[in-house]
Amino acid sequence: MCRWLAYSGTPVLLDTILYKPAHSLIDQSLHSKLGVETTNGDGFGIGWYPDGGSGDGTPALMRDVGPAWNNRNLRELSDHVTSPVFFAHIRASTGTAVQQTNCHPFRHGRWMWMHNGAVAGFHAMRRDLALLVDPALFGEIEGTTDSEVMFYLALTFGLEEDPPGAVARMVGVVERVGREHGVEYPMQMTVAVTNGTAVWAFRYSSQGASRSLFYSSRVDTLRRLHPDIRFLQGVSDETRLVVSEPLGDLPGAWNEVPESSYGVVQPGEDGLYPFTPLAA
């Protein structure tokens, strides 16, 4: 499986969230505590929205097939790139090739997507699922992962207009096709998706035993609990992190995302809601 991190809020240097925490994503690439694998070294990816936005509003991506813990380009980039939204992902392959086009996050227009988990029996049902992707989108699929097919199915089912509904319909289709192929529990996922303004995060599995996912407490609450932490004084109340596993052991900082639920981090009030697959 994999580990990932989504940041939204006050623009910060990538180094602040990627390297500096005690149990940073870089540390998790070697010493994951809650993942299926301790080591996540089958590639990595970073996505961000440049300050002011690029000309067409699309996010920038850096992806590589090597491990994150010793990549000098990533270390260099992290000291110079600032953004209000970051996606970061470290990969442990579930059977597909270790290649750049299989590294997360994936991108379509303004949208980014990353996933931890697997579609059980994916190789047997891959053709059936791929044929459900909108033909206008199909040519954009570059890699061979279940994660990328999930993304393009969600786009097919209306991700750009209704992210929660589109993801629910995507999961519904994967479960239907999986069970047609004799797979009892087809879906295992924690997913993050963003358009650069809002971030949606989903935790769901067909078996009801999903991989770990946590979100940070409100910044104003953390300031009251920990008035001596400088980072908290420099970020807005809108700032949030969603992570596969906590970045440290700061009391009161982390909350588990409930099973079969999704949350949205957005300007104004954030929300946490039940998640149920839908028939597409």
PDB file of C-alpha atoms in Angstrom:
ATOM      1  CA  MET A   1       0.000   0.000   0.000  1.00  0.00           C
ATOM      2  CA  CYS A   2       1.065   3.672   0.294  1.00  0.00           C
ATOM      3  CA  ARG A   3       1.109   6.737   2.540  1.00  0.00           C
ATOM      4  CA  TRP A   4      -0.044  10.223   1.635  1.00  0.00           C
ATOM      5  CA  LEU A   5      -0.493  13.769   2.895  1.00  0.00           C
ATOM      6  CA  ALA A   6      -2.818  16.596   1.837  1.00  0.00           C
ATOM      7  CA  TYR A   7      -2.237  20.168   3.053  1.00  0.00           C
ATOM      8  CA  SER A   8      -4.574  23.132   2.595  1.00  0.00           C
ATOM      9  CA  GLY A   9      -4.293  26.577   4.153  1.00  0.00           C
ATOM     10  CA  THR A  10      -1.769  29.370   4.550  1.00  0.00           C
ATOM     11  CA  PRO A  11       0.962  29.091   1.882  1.00  0.00           C
ATOM     12  CA  VAL A  12       3.956  27.302   3.409  1.00  0.00           C
ATOM     13  CA  LEU A  13       7.301  26.006   2.256  1.00  0.00           C
ATOM     14  CA  LEU A  14       7.060  22.342   1.244  1.00  0.00           C
ATOM     15  CA  ASP A  15       9.909  21.511   3.615  1.00  0.00           C
ATOM     16  CA  THR A  16       7.720  22.589   6.546  1.00  0.00           C
ATOM     17  CA  ILE A  17       5.263  19.752   6.080  1.00  0.00           C
ATOM     18  CA  LEU A  18       7.317  17.171   4.162  1.00  0.00           C
ATOM     19  CA  TYR A  19      10.600  17.005   6.130  1.00  0.00           C
ATOM     20  CA  LYS A  20      10.318  18.869   9.426  1.00  0.00           C
ATOM     21  CA  PRO A  21       7.644  16.881  11.336  1.00  0.00           C
ATOM     22  CA  ALA A  22       8.977  14.201  13.696  1.00  0.00           C
ATOM     23  CA  HIS A  23       7.145  11.449  11.793  1.00  0.00           C
ATOM     24  CA  SER A  24       7.178  13.158   8.427  1.00  0.00           C
ATOM     25  CA  LEU A  25       6.144  11.525   5.183  1.00  0.00           C
ATOM     26  CA  ILE A  26       9.859  11.124   4.429  1.00  0.00           C
ATOM     27  CA  ASP A  27      10.267   9.243   7.720  1.00  0.00           C
ATOM     28  CA  GLN A  28       7.183   7.166   6.866  1.00  0.00           C
ATOM     29  CA  SER A  29       8.784   6.143   3.571  1.00  0.00           C
ATOM     30  CA  LEU A  30      11.216   4.103   5.710  1.00  0.00           C
ATOM     31  CA  HIS A  31       9.392   3.658   9.019  1.00  0.00           C
ATOM     32  CA  SER A  32       5.624   3.606   8.511  1.00  0.00           C
ATOM     33  CA  LYS A  33       3.826   2.688  11.733  1.00  0.00           C
ATOM     34  CA  LEU A  34       0.276   2.124  10.478  1.00  0.00           C
ATOM     35  CA  GLY A  35       0.736   1.013   6.873  1.00  0.00           C
ATOM     36  CA  VAL A  36       0.612  -2.524   5.505  1.00  0.00           C
ATOM     37  CA  GLU A  37       4.315  -2.154   4.641  1.00  0.00           C
ATOM     38  CA  THR A  38       6.922  -0.456   6.829  1.00  0.00           C
ATOM     39  CA  THR A  39       8.827   0.730   3.748  1.00  0.00           C
ATOM     40  CA  ASN A  40       7.244   2.740   0.930  1.00  0.00           C
ATOM     41  CA  GLY A  41       9.995   3.055  -1.653  1.00  0.00           C
ATOM     42  CA  ASP A  42       8.356   2.333  -5.027  1.00  0.00           C
ATOM     43  CA  GLY A  43       8.265   5.943  -6.124  1.00  0.00           C
ATOM     44  CA  PHE A  44       6.793   9.204  -4.881  1.00  0.00           C
ATOM     45  CA  GLY A  45       5.021  12.291  -6.107  1.00  0.00           C
ATOM     46  CA  ILE A  46       4.361  15.891  -5.103  1.00  0.00           C
ATOM     47  CA  GLY A  47       1.649  18.137  -6.496  1.00  0.00           C
ATOM     48  CA  TRP A  48       1.076  21.815  -5.750  1.00  0.00           C
ATOM     49  CA  TYR A  49      -0.561  24.990  -7.000  1.00  0.00           C
ATOM     50  CA  PRO A  50       2.060  27.678  -7.675  1.00  0.00           C
ATOM     51  CA  ASP A  51       1.567  31.011  -5.925  1.00  0.00           C
ATOM     52  CA  GLY A  52      -0.894  33.013  -7.963  1.00  0.00           C
ATOM     53  CA  GLY A  53      -1.696  29.958 -10.079  1.00  0.00           C
ATOM     54  CA  SER A  54      -0.085  28.978 -13.356  1.00  0.00           C
ATOM     55  CA  GLY A  55      -1.465  30.359 -16.614  1.00  0.00           C
ATOM     56  CA  ASP A  56      -4.188  27.710 -16.958  1.00  0.00           C
ATOM     57  CA  GLY A  57      -4.658  27.038 -13.234  1.00  0.00           C
ATOM     58  CA  THR A  58      -3.259  23.518 -13.385  1.00  0.00           C
ATOM     59  CA  PRO A  59      -1.137  22.125 -10.539  1.00  0.00           C
ATOM     60  CA  ALA A  60       2.544  21.361 -10.907  1.00  0.00           C
ATOM     61  CA  LEU A  61       3.729  17.770 -10.461  1.00  0.00           C
ATOM     62  CA  MET A  62       7.035  16.143  -9.578  1.00  0.00           C
ATOM     63  CA  ARG A  63       7.063  12.335  -9.692  1.00  0.00           C
ATOM     64  CA  ASP A  64       9.892   9.821  -9.650  1.00  0.00           C
ATOM     65  CA  VAL A  65      10.307   6.052  -9.420  1.00  0.00           C
ATOM     66  CA  GLY A  66      12.982   6.065  -6.715  1.00  0.00           C
ATOM     67  CA  PRO A  67      12.417   6.291  -2.959  1.00  0.00           C
ATOM     68  CA  ALA A  68      11.626   9.686  -1.450  1.00  0.00           C
ATOM     69  CA  TRP A  69      14.114   9.376   1.406  1.00  0.00           C
ATOM     70  CA  ASN A  70      17.241   9.933  -0.726  1.00  0.00           C
ATOM     71  CA  ASN A  71      16.025  12.051  -3.641  1.00  0.00           C
ATOM     72  CA  ARG A  72      18.222  15.136  -3.875  1.00  0.00           C
ATOM     73  CA  ASN A  73      15.902  16.910  -6.308  1.00  0.00           C
ATOM     74  CA  LEU A  74      12.994  16.563  -3.885  1.00  0.00           C
ATOM     75  CA  ARG A  75      15.137  17.871  -1.040  1.00  0.00           C
ATOM     76  CA  GLU A  76      16.186  20.857  -3.175  1.00  0.00           C
ATOM     77  CA  LEU A  77      12.643  21.579  -4.355  1.00  0.00           C
ATOM     78  CA  SER A  78      11.258  21.430  -0.820  1.00  0.00           C
ATOM     79  CA  ASP A  79      13.482  24.310   0.270  1.00  0.00           C
ATOM     80  CA  HIS A  80      12.135  26.637  -2.432  1.00  0.00           C
ATOM     81  CA  VAL A  81       8.504  25.827  -3.300  1.00  0.00           C
ATOM     82  CA  THR A  82       5.634  27.518  -1.439  1.00  0.00           C
ATOM     83  CA  SER A  83       1.950  26.766  -1.990  1.00  0.00           C
ATOM     84  CA  PRO A  84      -1.428  26.901  -0.218  1.00  0.00           C
ATOM     85  CA  VAL A  85      -2.202  23.321  -1.328  1.00  0.00           C
ATOM     86  CA  PHE A  86       0.147  20.339  -1.415  1.00  0.00           C
ATOM     87  CA  PHE A  87      -0.435  16.684  -2.212  1.00  0.00           C
ATOM     88  CA  ALA A  88       2.405  14.294  -1.335  1.00  0.00           C
ATOM     89  CA  HIS A  89       2.407  10.521  -1.875  1.00  0.00           C
ATOM     90  CA  ILE A  90       4.897   7.712  -1.254  1.00  0.00           C
ATOM     91  CA  ARG A  91       4.207   4.455  -3.047  1.00  0.00           C
ATOM     92  CA  ALA A  92       4.369   0.770  -2.170  1.00  0.00           C
ATOM     93  CA  SER A  93       3.236  -1.058  -5.290  1.00  0.00           C
ATOM     94  CA  THR A  94       0.410  -3.582  -5.031  1.00  0.00           C
ATOM     95  CA  GLY A  95       1.527  -5.371  -8.189  1.00  0.00           C
ATOM     96  CA  THR A  96       1.670  -2.800 -10.983  1.00  0.00           C
ATOM     97  CA  ALA A  97       4.964  -1.660 -12.453  1.00  0.00           C
ATOM     98  CA  VAL A  98       7.311   0.758 -10.722  1.00  0.00           C
ATOM     99  CA  GLN A  99       7.305   3.519 -13.331  1.00  0.00           C
ATOM    100  CA  GLN A 100       6.808   7.271 -13.340  1.00  0.00           C
ATOM    101  CA  THR A 101       3.340   7.150 -14.911  1.00  0.00           C
ATOM    102  CA  ASN A 102       2.168   4.960 -12.002  1.00  0.00           C
ATOM    103  CA  CYS A 103       3.277   7.446  -9.340  1.00  0.00           C
ATOM    104  CA  HIS A 104       0.658   9.624  -7.642  1.00  0.00           C
ATOM    105  CA  PRO A 105      -0.777  12.239  -7.654  1.00  0.00           C
ATOM    106  CA  PHE A 106      -2.601  12.033 -10.969  1.00  0.00           C
ATOM    107  CA  ARG A 107      -3.755  15.205 -12.712  1.00  0.00           C
ATOM    108  CA  HIS A 108      -6.557  16.288 -15.030  1.00  0.00           C
ATOM    109  CA  GLY A 109      -6.948  20.014 -15.643  1.00  0.00           C
ATOM    110  CA  ARG A 110      -7.126  21.695 -12.236  1.00  0.00           C
ATOM    111  CA  TRP A 111      -7.778  18.385 -10.464  1.00  0.00           C
ATOM    112  CA  MET A 112      -5.389  16.141  -8.552  1.00  0.00           C
ATOM    113  CA  TRP A 113      -6.064  12.659  -7.158  1.00  0.00           C
ATOM    114  CA  MET A 114      -4.117  10.242  -4.950  1.00  0.00           C
ATOM    115  CA  HIS A 115      -5.024   6.898  -3.410  1.00  0.00           C
ATOM    116  CA  ASN A 116      -3.890   4.393  -0.816  1.00  0.00           C
ATOM    117  CA  GLY A 117      -5.338   0.899  -1.057  1.00  0.00           C
ATOM    118  CA  ALA A 118      -6.200  -1.409  -3.922  1.00  0.00           C
ATOM    119  CA  VAL A 119      -8.944  -2.750  -6.129  1.00  0.00           C
ATOM    120  CA  ALA A 120      -8.847  -6.461  -5.335  1.00  0.00           C
ATOM    121  CA  GLY A 121      -8.719  -8.571  -8.492  1.00  0.00           C
ATOM    122  CA  PHE A 122      -7.928  -5.486 -10.590  1.00  0.00           C
ATOM    123  CA  HIS A 123      -6.029  -7.324 -13.319  1.00  0.00           C
ATOM    124  CA  ALA A 124      -9.038  -9.558 -14.014  1.00  0.00           C
ATOM    125  CA  MET A 125     -11.496  -6.664 -14.192  1.00  0.00           C
ATOM    126  CA  ARG A 126      -9.220  -3.970 -15.606  1.00  0.00           C
ATOM    127  CA  ARG A 127     -10.640  -4.173 -19.137  1.00  0.00           C
ATOM    128  CA  ASP A 128     -14.246  -4.007 -17.949  1.00  0.00           C
ATOM    129  CA  LEU A 129     -13.526  -0.967 -15.784  1.00  0.00           C
ATOM    130  CA  ALA A 130     -11.488   0.815 -18.457  1.00  0.00           C
ATOM    131  CA  LEU A 131     -14.309   0.444 -20.983  1.00  0.00           C
ATOM    132  CA  LEU A 132     -16.573   2.410 -18.623  1.00  0.00           C
ATOM    133  CA  VAL A 133     -14.300   5.474 -18.802  1.00  0.00           C
ATOM    134  CA  ASP A 134     -15.633   8.279 -21.016  1.00  0.00           C
ATOM    135  CA  PRO A 135     -13.968   7.845 -24.455  1.00  0.00           C
ATOM    136  CA  ALA A 136     -13.067  11.546 -24.418  1.00  0.00           C
ATOM    137  CA  LEU A 137     -11.003  10.906 -21.259  1.00  0.00           C
ATOM    138  CA  PHE A 138      -9.635   7.437 -21.990  1.00  0.00           C
ATOM    139  CA  GLY A 139      -6.626   8.643 -23.989  1.00  0.00           C
ATOM    140  CA  GLU A 140      -5.317  10.571 -20.981  1.00  0.00           C
ATOM    141  CA  ILE A 141      -4.697   7.398 -18.931  1.00  0.00           C
ATOM    142  CA  GLU A 142      -0.923   6.957 -18.998  1.00  0.00           C
ATOM    143  CA  GLY A 143      -0.180   4.259 -16.435  1.00  0.00           C
ATOM    144  CA  THR A 144      -1.381   0.806 -15.412  1.00  0.00           C
ATOM    145  CA  THR A 145      -2.660   1.312 -11.864  1.00  0.00           C
ATOM    146  CA  ASP A 146      -6.100   0.751 -10.383  1.00  0.00           C
ATOM    147  CA  SER A 147      -5.726   4.201  -8.778  1.00  0.00           C
ATOM    148  CA  GLU A 148      -5.585   6.031 -12.105  1.00  0.00           C
ATOM    149  CA  VAL A 149      -8.563   4.082 -13.502  1.00  0.00           C
ATOM    150  CA  MET A 150     -10.494   5.011 -10.341  1.00  0.00           C
ATOM    151  CA  PHE A 151      -9.678   8.682 -11.005  1.00  0.00           C
ATOM    152  CA  TYR A 152     -10.890   8.568 -14.596  1.00  0.00           C
ATOM    153  CA  LEU A 153     -14.036   6.702 -13.633  1.00  0.00           C
ATOM    154  CA  ALA A 154     -14.755   9.416 -11.063  1.00  0.00           C
ATOM    155  CA  LEU A 155     -14.199  12.069 -13.757  1.00  0.00           C
ATOM    156  CA  THR A 156     -16.554  10.132 -16.030  1.00  0.00           C
ATOM    157  CA  PHE A 157     -19.217  10.141 -13.308  1.00  0.00           C
ATOM    158  CA  GLY A 158     -19.077  13.902 -12.708  1.00  0.00           C
ATOM    159  CA  LEU A 159     -16.134  14.595 -10.395  1.00  0.00           C
ATOM    160  CA  GLU A 160     -15.801  18.196 -11.550  1.00  0.00           C
ATOM    161  CA  GLU A 161     -19.431  18.997 -10.662  1.00  0.00           C
ATOM    162  CA  ASP A 162     -20.073  16.714  -7.656  1.00  0.00           C
ATOM    163  CA  PRO A 163     -16.945  15.140  -6.120  1.00  0.00           C
ATOM    164  CA  PRO A 164     -18.671  13.119  -3.338  1.00  0.00           C
ATOM    165  CA  GLY A 165     -21.334  11.804  -5.702  1.00  0.00           C
ATOM    166  CA  ALA A 166     -18.825  10.962  -8.431  1.00  0.00           C
ATOM    167  CA  VAL A 167     -16.583   9.037  -6.019  1.00  0.00           C
ATOM    168  CA  ALA A 168     -19.622   7.211  -4.629  1.00  0.00           C
ATOM    169  CA  ARG A 169     -20.667   6.189  -8.159  1.00  0.00           C
ATOM    170  CA  MET A 170     -17.095   5.124  -8.991  1.00  0.00           C
ATOM    171  CA  VAL A 171     -16.991   2.870  -5.924  1.00  0.00           C
ATOM    172  CA  GLY A 172     -20.413   1.477  -6.760  1.00  0.00           C
ATOM    173  CA  VAL A 173     -19.254   0.479 -10.235  1.00  0.00           C
ATOM    174  CA  VAL A 174     -15.995  -1.067  -8.966  1.00  0.00           C
ATOM    175  CA  GLU A 175     -17.914  -3.137  -6.418  1.00  0.00           C
ATOM    176  CA  ARG A 176     -20.464  -4.281  -8.995  1.00  0.00           C
ATOM    177  CA  VAL A 177     -17.825  -5.287 -11.546  1.00  0.00           C
ATOM    178  CA  GLY A 178     -15.691  -6.878  -8.849  1.00  0.00           C
ATOM    179  CA  ARG A 179     -18.508  -9.060  -7.622  1.00  0.00           C
ATOM    180  CA  GLU A 180     -19.314 -10.050 -11.215  1.00  0.00           C
ATOM    181  CA  HIS A 181     -15.752 -11.392 -11.235  1.00  0.00           C
ATOM    182  CA  GLY A 182     -16.227 -13.241  -7.951  1.00  0.00           C
ATOM    183  CA  VAL A 183     -14.382 -10.726  -5.747  1.00  0.00           C
ATOM    184  CA  GLU A 184     -16.098 -10.504  -2.364  1.00  0.00           C
ATOM    185  CA  TYR A 185     -14.468  -7.277  -1.186  1.00  0.00           C
ATOM    186  CA  PRO A 186     -13.369  -5.310  -4.270  1.00  0.00           C
ATOM    187  CA  MET A 187     -12.567  -1.854  -2.830  1.00  0.00           C
ATOM    188  CA  GLN A 188      -9.985  -0.693  -0.326  1.00  0.00           C
ATOM    189  CA  MET A 189      -9.307   3.033  -0.380  1.00  0.00           C
ATOM    190  CA  THR A 190      -8.340   6.242   1.231  1.00  0.00           C
ATOM    191  CA  VAL A 191      -8.520   8.893  -1.492  1.00  0.00           C
ATOM    192  CA  ALA A 192      -7.745  12.601  -1.647  1.00  0.00           C
ATOM    193  CA  VAL A 193      -8.908  14.831  -4.489  1.00  0.00           C
ATOM    194  CA  THR A 194      -8.637  18.602  -4.962  1.00  0.00           C
ATOM    195  CA  ASN A 195      -9.362  21.348  -7.479  1.00  0.00           C
ATOM    196  CA  GLY A 196      -6.960  23.740  -5.740  1.00  0.00           C
ATOM    197  CA  THR A 197      -9.720  25.388  -3.706  1.00  0.00           C
ATOM    198  CA  ALA A 198     -11.253  22.514  -1.728  1.00  0.00           C
ATOM    199  CA  VAL A 199      -9.859  19.124  -0.697  1.00  0.00           C
ATOM    200  CA  TRP A 200     -12.067  16.049  -0.348  1.00  0.00           C
ATOM    201  CA  ALA A 201     -10.802  12.975   1.516  1.00  0.00           C
ATOM    202  CA  PHE A 202     -12.535   9.567   1.561  1.00  0.00           C
ATOM    203  CA  ARG A 203     -12.091   6.498   3.759  1.00  0.00           C
ATOM    204  CA  TYR A 204     -13.940   3.366   2.645  1.00  0.00           C
ATOM    205  CA  SER A 205     -13.531  -0.358   2.037  1.00  0.00           C
ATOM    206  CA  SER A 206     -15.984  -3.031   0.938  1.00  0.00           C
ATOM    207  CA  GLN A 207     -15.050  -5.062   4.016  1.00  0.00           C
ATOM    208  CA  GLY A 208     -15.505  -2.181   6.445  1.00  0.00           C
ATOM    209  CA  ALA A 209     -11.846  -2.334   7.508  1.00  0.00           C
ATOM    210  CA  SER A 210     -10.229   0.619   5.761  1.00  0.00           C
ATOM    211  CA  ARG A 211      -6.631   1.784   5.852  1.00  0.00           C
ATOM    212  CA  SER A 212      -5.766   4.490   8.367  1.00  0.00           C
ATOM    213  CA  LEU A 213      -6.624   8.156   7.800  1.00  0.00           C
ATOM    214  CA  PHE A 214      -6.445  11.191  10.113  1.00  0.00           C
ATOM    215  CA  TYR A 215      -7.174  14.913   9.999  1.00  0.00           C
ATOM    216  CA  SER A 216      -5.668  17.718  12.043  1.00  0.00           C
ATOM    217  CA  SER A 217      -7.644  19.562  14.705  1.00  0.00           C
ATOM    218  CA  ARG A 218      -8.715  23.178  14.219  1.00  0.00           C
ATOM    219  CA  VAL A 219      -5.795  25.588  14.401  1.00  0.00           C
ATOM    220  CA  ASP A 220      -7.487  27.828  16.963  1.00  0.00           C
ATOM    221  CA  THR A 221      -7.929  24.799  19.242  1.00  0.00           C
ATOM    222  CA  LEU A 222      -4.297  23.789  18.823  1.00  0.00           C
ATOM    223  CA  ARG A 223      -3.102  27.333  19.603  1.00  0.00           C
ATOM    224  CA  ARG A 224      -4.908  27.191  22.931  1.00  0.00           C
ATOM    225  CA  LEU A 225      -3.444  23.773  23.702  1.00  0.00           C
ATOM    226  CA  HIS A 226       0.081  24.592  22.519  1.00  0.00           C
ATOM    227  CA  PRO A 227       0.711  28.366  22.588  1.00  0.00           C
ATOM    228  CA  ASP A 228       4.480  27.831  22.378  1.00  0.00           C
ATOM    229  CA  ILE A 229       4.493  26.210  18.901  1.00  0.00           C
ATOM    230  CA  ARG A 230       5.611  28.833  16.394  1.00  0.00           C
ATOM    231  CA  PHE A 231       4.122  27.151  13.323  1.00  0.00           C
ATOM    232  CA  LEU A 232       0.615  27.510  14.734  1.00  0.00           C
ATOM    233  CA  GLN A 233       1.052  31.267  15.174  1.00  0.00           C
ATOM    234  CA  GLY A 234       1.899  31.757  11.511  1.00  0.00           C
ATOM    235  CA  VAL A 235      -0.981  29.909   9.823  1.00  0.00           C
ATOM    236  CA  SER A 236      -4.640  30.799   9.438  1.00  0.00           C
ATOM    237  CA  ASP A 237      -7.590  29.075  11.075  1.00  0.00           C
ATOM    238  CA  GLU A 238      -8.369  27.612   7.622  1.00  0.00           C
ATOM    239  CA  THR A 239      -5.238  25.442   7.679  1.00  0.00           C
ATOM    240  CA  ARG A 240      -5.685  21.651   7.779  1.00  0.00           C
ATOM    241  CA  LEU A 241      -3.762  18.465   7.116  1.00  0.00           C
ATOM    242  CA  VAL A 242      -5.200  15.090   6.132  1.00  0.00           C
ATOM    243  CA  VAL A 243      -2.692  12.248   6.466  1.00  0.00           C
ATOM    244  CA  SER A 244      -2.422   8.477   6.270  1.00  0.00           C
ATOM    245  CA  GLU A 245      -0.822   8.520   9.686  1.00  0.00           C
ATOM    246  CA  PRO A 246      -0.070  11.291  12.205  1.00  0.00           C
ATOM    247  CA  LEU A 247       3.064  13.359  11.614  1.00  0.00           C
ATOM    248  CA  GLY A 248       3.877  13.387  15.332  1.00  0.00           C
ATOM    249  CA  ASP A 249       2.487  12.775  18.800  1.00  0.00           C
ATOM    250  CA  LEU A 250       1.364  16.309  19.687  1.00  0.00           C
ATOM    251  CA  PRO A 251      -1.551  15.886  22.137  1.00  0.00           C
ATOM    252  CA  GLY A 252      -4.906  16.838  20.660  1.00  0.00           C
ATOM    253  CA  ALA A 253      -3.533  17.323  17.143  1.00  0.00           C
ATOM    254  CA  TRP A 254      -4.921  14.312  15.266  1.00  0.00           C
ATOM    255  CA  ASN A 255      -8.361  12.776  14.809  1.00  0.00           C
ATOM    256  CA  GLU A 256      -9.172   9.521  13.038  1.00  0.00           C
ATOM    257  CA  VAL A 257     -11.466   9.805  10.023  1.00  0.00           C
ATOM    258  CA  PRO A 258     -14.396   7.469  10.788  1.00  0.00           C
ATOM    259  CA  GLU A 259     -14.931   4.318   8.749  1.00  0.00           C
ATOM    260  CA  SER A 260     -17.069   4.841   5.609  1.00  0.00           C
ATOM    261  CA  SER A 261     -16.936   8.620   5.652  1.00  0.00           C
ATOM    262  CA  TYR A 262     -15.549  11.593   3.782  1.00  0.00           C
ATOM    263  CA  GLY A 263     -14.532  15.097   4.703  1.00  0.00           C
ATOM    264  CA  VAL A 264     -14.129  18.366   2.851  1.00  0.00           C
ATOM    265  CA  VAL A 265     -11.584  21.077   3.677  1.00  0.00           C
ATOM    266  CA  GLN A 266     -12.680  24.337   2.093  1.00  0.00           C
ATOM    267  CA  PRO A 267     -12.877  28.099   2.635  1.00  0.00           C
ATOM    268  CA  GLY A 268     -15.312  28.571   5.507  1.00  0.00           C
ATOM    269  CA  GLU A 269     -16.694  25.626   7.441  1.00  0.00           C
ATOM    270  CA  ASP A 270     -15.169  22.195   6.871  1.00  0.00           C
ATOM    271  CA  GLY A 271     -17.373  19.106   7.025  1.00  0.00           C
ATOM    272  CA  LEU A 272     -17.363  15.384   7.793  1.00  0.00           C
ATOM    273  CA  TYR A 273     -20.087  13.140   6.355  1.00  0.00           C
ATOM    274  CA  PRO A 274     -21.052   9.455   5.917  1.00  0.00           C
ATOM    275  CA  PHE A 275     -19.963   7.802   2.660  1.00  0.00           C
ATOM    276  CA  THR A 276     -22.048   5.186   0.839  1.00  0.00           C
ATOM    277  CA  PRO A 277     -21.392   3.810  -2.676  1.00  0.00           C
ATOM    278  CA  LEU A 278     -24.024   4.575  -5.321  1.00  0.00           C
ATOM    279  CA  ALA A 279     -25.144   2.775  -8.465  1.00  0.00           C
ATOM    280  CA  ALA A 280     -23.791   4.686 -11.464  1.00  0.00           C
TER     281      ALA A 280
END
